XYZ file of C-alpha atoms in Angstrom:
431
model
C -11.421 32.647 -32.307
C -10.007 35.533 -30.742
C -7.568 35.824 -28.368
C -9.341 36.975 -25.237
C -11.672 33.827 -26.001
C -8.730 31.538 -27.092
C -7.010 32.047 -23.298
C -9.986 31.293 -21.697
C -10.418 27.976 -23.560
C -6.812 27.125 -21.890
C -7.616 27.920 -18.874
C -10.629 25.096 -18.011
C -10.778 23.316 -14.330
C -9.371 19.981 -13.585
C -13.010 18.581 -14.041
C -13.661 19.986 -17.909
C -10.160 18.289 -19.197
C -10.644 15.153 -17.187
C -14.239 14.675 -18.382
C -12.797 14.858 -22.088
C -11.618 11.512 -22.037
C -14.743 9.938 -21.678
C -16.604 12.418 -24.134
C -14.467 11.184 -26.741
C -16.782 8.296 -28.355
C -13.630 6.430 -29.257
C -12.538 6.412 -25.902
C -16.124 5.739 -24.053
C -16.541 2.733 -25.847
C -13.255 1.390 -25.316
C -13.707 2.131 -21.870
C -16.936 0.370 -21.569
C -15.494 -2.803 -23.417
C -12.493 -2.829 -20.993
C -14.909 -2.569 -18.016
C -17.028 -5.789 -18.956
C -13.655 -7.231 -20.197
C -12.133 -6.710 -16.397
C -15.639 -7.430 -14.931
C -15.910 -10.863 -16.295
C -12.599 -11.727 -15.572
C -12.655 -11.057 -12.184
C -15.599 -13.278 -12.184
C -13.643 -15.925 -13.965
C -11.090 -15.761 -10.940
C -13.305 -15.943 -8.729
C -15.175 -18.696 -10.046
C -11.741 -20.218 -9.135
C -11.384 -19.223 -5.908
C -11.270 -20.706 -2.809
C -12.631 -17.946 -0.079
C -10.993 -17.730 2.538
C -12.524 -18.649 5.652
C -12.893 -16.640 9.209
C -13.938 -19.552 12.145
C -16.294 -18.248 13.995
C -14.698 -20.339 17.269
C -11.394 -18.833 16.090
C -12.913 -15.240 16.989
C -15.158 -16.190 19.542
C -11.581 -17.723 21.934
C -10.167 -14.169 20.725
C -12.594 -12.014 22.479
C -12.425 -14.394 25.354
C -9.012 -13.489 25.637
C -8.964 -9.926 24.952
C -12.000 -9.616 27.680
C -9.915 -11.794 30.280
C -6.852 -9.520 29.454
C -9.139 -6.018 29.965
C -10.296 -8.224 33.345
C -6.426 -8.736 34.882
C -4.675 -5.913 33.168
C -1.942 -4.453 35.590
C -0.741 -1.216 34.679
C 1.848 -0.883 37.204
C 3.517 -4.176 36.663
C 7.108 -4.154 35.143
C 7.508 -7.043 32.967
C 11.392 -8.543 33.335
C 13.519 -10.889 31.316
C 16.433 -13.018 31.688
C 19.643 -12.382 29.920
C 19.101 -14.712 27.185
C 15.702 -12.864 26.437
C 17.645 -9.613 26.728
C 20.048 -10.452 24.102
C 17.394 -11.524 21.545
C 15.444 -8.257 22.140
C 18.179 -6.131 21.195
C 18.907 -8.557 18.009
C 15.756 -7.836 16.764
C 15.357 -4.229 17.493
C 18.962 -4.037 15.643
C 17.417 -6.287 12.869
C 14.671 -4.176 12.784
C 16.092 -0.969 12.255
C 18.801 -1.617 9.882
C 15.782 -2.949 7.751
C 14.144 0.193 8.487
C 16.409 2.233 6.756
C 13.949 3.077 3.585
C 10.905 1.904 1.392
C 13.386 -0.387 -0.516
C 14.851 -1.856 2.702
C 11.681 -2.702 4.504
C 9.866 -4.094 1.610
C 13.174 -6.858 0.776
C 12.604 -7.399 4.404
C 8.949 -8.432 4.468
C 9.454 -10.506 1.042
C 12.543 -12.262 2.663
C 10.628 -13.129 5.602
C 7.543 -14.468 3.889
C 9.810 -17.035 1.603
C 11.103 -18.376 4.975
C 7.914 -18.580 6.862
C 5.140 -18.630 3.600
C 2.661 -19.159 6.811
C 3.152 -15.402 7.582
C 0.412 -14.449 4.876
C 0.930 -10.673 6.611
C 4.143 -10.811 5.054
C 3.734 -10.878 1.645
C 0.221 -8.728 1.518
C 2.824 -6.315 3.768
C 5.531 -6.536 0.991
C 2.877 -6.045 -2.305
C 1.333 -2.948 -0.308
C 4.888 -1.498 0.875
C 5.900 -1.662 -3.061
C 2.752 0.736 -3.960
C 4.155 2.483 -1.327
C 7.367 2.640 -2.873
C 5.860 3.749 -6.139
C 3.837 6.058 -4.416
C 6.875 8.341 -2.966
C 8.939 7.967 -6.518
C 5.659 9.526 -8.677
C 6.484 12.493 -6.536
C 9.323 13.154 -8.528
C 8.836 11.573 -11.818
C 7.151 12.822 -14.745
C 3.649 13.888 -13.706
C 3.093 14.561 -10.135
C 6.108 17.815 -10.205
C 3.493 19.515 -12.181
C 0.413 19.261 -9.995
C 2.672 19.869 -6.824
C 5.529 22.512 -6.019
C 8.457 21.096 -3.913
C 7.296 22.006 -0.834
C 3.252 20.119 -1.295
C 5.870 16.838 -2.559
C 8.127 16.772 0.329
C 5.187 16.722 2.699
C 3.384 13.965 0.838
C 6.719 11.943 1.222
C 6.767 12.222 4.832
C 3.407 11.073 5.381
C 3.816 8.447 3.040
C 7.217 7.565 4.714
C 6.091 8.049 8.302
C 3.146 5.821 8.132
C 4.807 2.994 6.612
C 7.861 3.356 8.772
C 6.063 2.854 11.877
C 3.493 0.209 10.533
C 7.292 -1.712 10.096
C 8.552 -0.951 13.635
C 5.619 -2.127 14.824
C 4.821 -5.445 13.093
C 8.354 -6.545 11.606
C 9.433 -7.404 15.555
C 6.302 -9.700 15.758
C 7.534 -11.547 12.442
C 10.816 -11.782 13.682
C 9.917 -13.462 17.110
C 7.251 -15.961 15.601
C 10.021 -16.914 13.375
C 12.520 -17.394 16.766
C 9.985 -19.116 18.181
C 9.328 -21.421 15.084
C 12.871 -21.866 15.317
C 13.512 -22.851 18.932
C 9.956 -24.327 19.124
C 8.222 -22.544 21.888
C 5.856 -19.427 22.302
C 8.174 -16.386 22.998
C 5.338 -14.154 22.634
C 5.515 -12.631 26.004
C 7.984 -10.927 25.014
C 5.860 -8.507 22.984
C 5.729 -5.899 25.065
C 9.417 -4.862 25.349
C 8.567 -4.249 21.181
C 6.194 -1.898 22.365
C 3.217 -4.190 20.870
C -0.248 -3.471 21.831
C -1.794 -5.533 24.379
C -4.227 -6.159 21.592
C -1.523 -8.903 19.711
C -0.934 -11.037 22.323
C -3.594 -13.154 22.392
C -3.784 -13.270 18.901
C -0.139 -14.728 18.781
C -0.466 -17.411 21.148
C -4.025 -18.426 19.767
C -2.414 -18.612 16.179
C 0.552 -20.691 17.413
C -1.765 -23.156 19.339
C -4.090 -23.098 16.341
C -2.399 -21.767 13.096
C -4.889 -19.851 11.691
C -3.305 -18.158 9.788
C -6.934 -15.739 9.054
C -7.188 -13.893 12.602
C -3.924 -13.721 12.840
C -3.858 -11.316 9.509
C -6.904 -9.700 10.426
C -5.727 -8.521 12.971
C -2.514 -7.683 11.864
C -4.267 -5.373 9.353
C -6.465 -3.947 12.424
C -3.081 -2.770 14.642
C -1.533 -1.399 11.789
C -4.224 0.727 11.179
C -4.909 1.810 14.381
C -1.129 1.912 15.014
C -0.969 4.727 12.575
C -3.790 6.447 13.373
C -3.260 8.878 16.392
C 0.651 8.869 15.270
C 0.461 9.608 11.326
C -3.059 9.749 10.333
C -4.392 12.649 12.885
C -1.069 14.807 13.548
C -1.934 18.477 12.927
C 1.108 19.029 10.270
C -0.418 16.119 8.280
C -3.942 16.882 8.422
C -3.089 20.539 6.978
C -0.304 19.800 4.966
C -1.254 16.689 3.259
C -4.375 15.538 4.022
C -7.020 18.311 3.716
C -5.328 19.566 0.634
C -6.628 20.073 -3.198
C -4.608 17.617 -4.108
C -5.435 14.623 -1.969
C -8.999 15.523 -2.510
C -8.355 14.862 -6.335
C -6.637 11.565 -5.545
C -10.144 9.324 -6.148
C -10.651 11.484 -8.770
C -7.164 10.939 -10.216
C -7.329 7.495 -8.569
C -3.771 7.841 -7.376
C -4.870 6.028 -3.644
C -5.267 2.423 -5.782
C -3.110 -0.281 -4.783
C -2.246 -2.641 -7.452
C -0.618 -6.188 -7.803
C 1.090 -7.402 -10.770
C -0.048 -10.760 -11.191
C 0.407 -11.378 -14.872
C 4.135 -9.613 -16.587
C 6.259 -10.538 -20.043
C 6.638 -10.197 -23.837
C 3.108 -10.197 -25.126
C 1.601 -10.768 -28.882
C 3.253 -8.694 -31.910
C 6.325 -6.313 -31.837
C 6.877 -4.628 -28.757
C 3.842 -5.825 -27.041
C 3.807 -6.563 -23.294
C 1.139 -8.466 -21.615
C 0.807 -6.412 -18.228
C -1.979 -7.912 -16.173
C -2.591 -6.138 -12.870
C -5.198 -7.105 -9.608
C -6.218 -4.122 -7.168
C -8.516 -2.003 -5.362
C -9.126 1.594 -5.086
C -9.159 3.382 -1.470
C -12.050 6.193 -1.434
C -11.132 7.734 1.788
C -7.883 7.333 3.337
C -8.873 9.223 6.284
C -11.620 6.644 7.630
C -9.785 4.133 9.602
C -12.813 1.719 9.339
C -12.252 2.155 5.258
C -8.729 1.436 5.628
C -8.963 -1.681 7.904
C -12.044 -3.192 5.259
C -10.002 -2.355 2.772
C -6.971 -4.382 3.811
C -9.614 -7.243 4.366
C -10.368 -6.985 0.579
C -7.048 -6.934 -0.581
C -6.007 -9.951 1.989
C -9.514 -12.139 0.135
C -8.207 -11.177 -3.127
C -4.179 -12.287 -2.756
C -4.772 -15.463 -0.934
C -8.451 -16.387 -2.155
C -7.631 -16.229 -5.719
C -5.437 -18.869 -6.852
C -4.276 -16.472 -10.119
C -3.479 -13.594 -8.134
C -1.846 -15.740 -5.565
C 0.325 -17.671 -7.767
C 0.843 -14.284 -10.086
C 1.884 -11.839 -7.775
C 3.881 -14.357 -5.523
C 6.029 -15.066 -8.973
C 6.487 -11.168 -9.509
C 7.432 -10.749 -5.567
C 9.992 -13.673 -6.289
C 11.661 -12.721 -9.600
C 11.256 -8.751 -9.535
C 13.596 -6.806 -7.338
C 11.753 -3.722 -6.245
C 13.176 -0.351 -6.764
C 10.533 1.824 -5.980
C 10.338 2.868 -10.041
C 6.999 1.904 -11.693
C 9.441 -0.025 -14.438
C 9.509 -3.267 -12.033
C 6.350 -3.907 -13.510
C 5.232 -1.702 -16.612
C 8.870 -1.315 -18.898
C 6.869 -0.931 -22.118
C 5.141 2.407 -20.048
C 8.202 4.055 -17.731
C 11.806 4.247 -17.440
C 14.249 4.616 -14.571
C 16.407 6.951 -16.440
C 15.230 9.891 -18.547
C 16.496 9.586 -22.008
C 16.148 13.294 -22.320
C 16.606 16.448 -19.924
C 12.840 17.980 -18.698
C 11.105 19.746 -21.168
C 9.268 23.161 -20.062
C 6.425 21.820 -22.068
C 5.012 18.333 -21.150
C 3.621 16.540 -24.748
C 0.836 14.068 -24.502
C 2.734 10.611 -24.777
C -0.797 8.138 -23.577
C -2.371 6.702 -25.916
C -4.471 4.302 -24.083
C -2.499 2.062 -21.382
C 0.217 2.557 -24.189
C 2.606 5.184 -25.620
C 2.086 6.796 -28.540
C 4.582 5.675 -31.799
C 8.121 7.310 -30.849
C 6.812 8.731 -27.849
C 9.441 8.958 -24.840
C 8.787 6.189 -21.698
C 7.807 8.094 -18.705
C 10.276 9.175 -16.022
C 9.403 6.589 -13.155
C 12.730 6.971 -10.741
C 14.345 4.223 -8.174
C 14.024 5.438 -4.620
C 17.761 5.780 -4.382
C 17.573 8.764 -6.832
C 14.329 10.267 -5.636
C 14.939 10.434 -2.283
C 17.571 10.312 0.521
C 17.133 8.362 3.697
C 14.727 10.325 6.394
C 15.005 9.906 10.246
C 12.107 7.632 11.457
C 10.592 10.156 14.227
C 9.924 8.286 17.142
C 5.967 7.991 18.077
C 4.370 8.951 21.319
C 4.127 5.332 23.338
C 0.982 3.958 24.526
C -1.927 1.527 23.186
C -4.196 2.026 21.427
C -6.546 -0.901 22.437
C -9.077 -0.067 24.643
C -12.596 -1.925 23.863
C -13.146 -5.279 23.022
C -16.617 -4.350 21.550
C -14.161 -1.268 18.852
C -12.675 -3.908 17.076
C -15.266 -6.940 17.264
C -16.896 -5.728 13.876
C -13.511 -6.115 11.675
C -14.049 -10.279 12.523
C -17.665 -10.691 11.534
C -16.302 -11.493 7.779
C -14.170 -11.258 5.329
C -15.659 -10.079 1.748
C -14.060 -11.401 -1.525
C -14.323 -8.189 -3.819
C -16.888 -8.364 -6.789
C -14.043 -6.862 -9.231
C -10.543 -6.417 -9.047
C -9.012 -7.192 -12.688
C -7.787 -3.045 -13.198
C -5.667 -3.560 -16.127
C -8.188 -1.475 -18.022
C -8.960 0.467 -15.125
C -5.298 1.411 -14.840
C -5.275 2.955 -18.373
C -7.599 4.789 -17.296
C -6.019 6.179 -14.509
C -2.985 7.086 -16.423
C -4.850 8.784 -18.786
C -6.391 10.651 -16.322
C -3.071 12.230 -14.338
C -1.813 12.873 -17.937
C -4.829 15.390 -18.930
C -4.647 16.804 -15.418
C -0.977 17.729 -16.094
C -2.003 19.047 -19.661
C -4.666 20.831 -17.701
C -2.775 22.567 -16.104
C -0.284 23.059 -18.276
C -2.837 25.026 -20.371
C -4.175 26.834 -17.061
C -0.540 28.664 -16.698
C -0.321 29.729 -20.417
């Protein structure tokens, strides 16, 4: 081959080098095995399962309430509290804030809170997704992602990343907080929401659940005001939208399937030398943007956690015994490492081979958050509320679908395979 024909060969799109690893035969088929494998294991689990259930009666007093609220709402009134109340609003806006202070923080916070109130289901689907969010902002500066982005494309990706889950915390941590004061002292406290800042939309769904204790609504609709929390404030700012959102890169992200979110539900010393049995639950987000997509997707992973006793009991043992420092080694050692064993190399080497390394290949660089990032200034949102039509956010309560599959061990190969051509890709692209 000559040369003018050997440079072009380098440089191939993103698509030609990612579609090699299912033209290899080898890897098709194992592929195809690991998808039935995952398939009908998922069905096992679910065989298992106990669904959860939404009560129709449940929603039907909620939109009562919420149409009753739309019916007296006073704009102009100025809600005031006694100096008791007073104090305990500035303990938990303190509380709140010093908990705040980074990804690592705020997701010990949620996993503290759910082992004192295990009620809160919120809490610990809040702490799994908040440690994908953690591993999320690290991959920006570990061993694959500083190839496919320059400094600049990273940074921006962190502050959307950081932003969104900052706020989601302001908002909803201070709701935790005063369910568990008013566990505590045994009465509602709940109108005390609004000096939090707290839709008008939560309200009702906080006195229903501690009449009731359904603990269903309640996280429904927790996942359906964090969403729409976000959404004028993180999810449709200008700087976001250009920067982050409507870029190459985010476009590749199904491709790449970096937008999954994955819980560890099976971890330890597997069969033969140096084996690990790594067994991991999760979903894959097509399109970020669509708040519907977002909110169903929550649903899904809410079904999966609570409805399926393995994943349940699995990932509630890994929240337990696995601190989480944002690097992907809480969960995969045998893949990534917190510390590089060897300076950067100009010239990435394929290390994959499967969901494993290669014999004497290096662990990939998967940082803490303390070393990939310093602390960022939460900016403050624009107030208002977003809730404005009972008849917006009736659909989220019609059900609650358990997924068909969600056993992505395989899948999650896959994946890494994928981001690991892509950065050979390129790699070849700039010779």
């Amino acid at each position: 081959m000559d040369k003018k024909h050997e440079g072009r060969s380098y440089r191939r799109t993103f698509g030609y080098w990612l579609g090699q690893l299912l033209a290899l035969p080898s890897a098709a088929f194992d592929y195809a095995v690991g998808k039935w494998g995952a398939m009908s294991a998922s069905d096992a689990m679910i065989a298992e399962a106990t669904p959860l259930q939404l009560s129709a009666s449940s929603v039907a007093k909620l939109k009562y309430a919420w149409s009753k609220h739309f019916e007296s709402a006073d704009a102009s009134a100025v809600p005031s509290w006694n100096e008791e109340e007073l104090a305990l609003i500035e303990r938990i806006r303190a509380e709140t804030a010093a908990a705040n202070r980074n990804n690592v923080t705020r997701t010990e916070a949620y996993r503290i809170l759910y082992f004192r109130t295990p009620e809160l289901h919120w809490a610990l689907l809040a702490h799994m997704v908040s440690r994908n969010g953690g591993w999320n902002m690290t991959d920006l500066q570990g061993e694959w992602l500083p190839w496919l982005l320059n400094s600049e494309q990273r940074l921006a990706v962190f502050r959307f990343l950081e932003q969104a889950n900052a706020l989601i915390f302001q908002d909803a941590y201070p709701q935790l907080l005063l369910y568990e004061r008013s566990r505590r002292e045994g009465r509602s406290l709940f109108h005390l929401l609004p000096a939090f800042g707290v839709s008008s939309f939560m309200a009702p769904v906080w006195k229903q659940y501690w009449r009731d204790r359904d603990a269903v609504p309640l996280t429904i609709a927790l996942i359906v005001n964090e969403q729409h929390y976000i959404e004028q404030r993180v999810v449709q700012l200008p700087f976001f939208r250009e920067k982050v959102l409507h870029t190459l890169f985010f476009g590749l992200q199904s491709l790449l399937q970096l937008n999954g979110v994955i819980f560890p539900y099976g971890n330890g010393p597997g069969k033969g030398e140096g084996a690990f049995a790594l067994r991991l639950s999760g979903l894959i987000l097509e399109r970020f943007e669509n708040i519907e997509e977002r909110i169903e997707f929550g649903k899904r992973l809410y079904a999966m956690l609570f409805g399926v006793p393995r994943v349940y009991e699995g990932a509630r043992s890994f929240a337990a015994a696995v601190k989480h420092t944002g690097s992907r080694a809480d969960y995969a050692p045998h893949i990534f490492t917190r510390v590089r064993q060897q300076p950067p190399q100009p010239i990435y080497k394929e290390r994959l081979l499967g969901a494993r390394l290669k014999p004497g290949a290096e662990p990939l660089y998967s940082p803490e958050l303390s070393t990939a990032w310093n602390d960022q200034p939460i900016e403050m949102p624009e107030p208002g509320d977003w809730f404005t039509s009972v008849a917006d956010i009736s659909p989220y309560f019609q059900k609650l679908p358990m997924p068909h599959s969600f056993e992505i061990t395989n899948e999650y190969g896959l994946m890494l395979n994928k981001i690991e051509l892509a950065v050979l890709a390129v790699q070849r692209g700039n010779k």
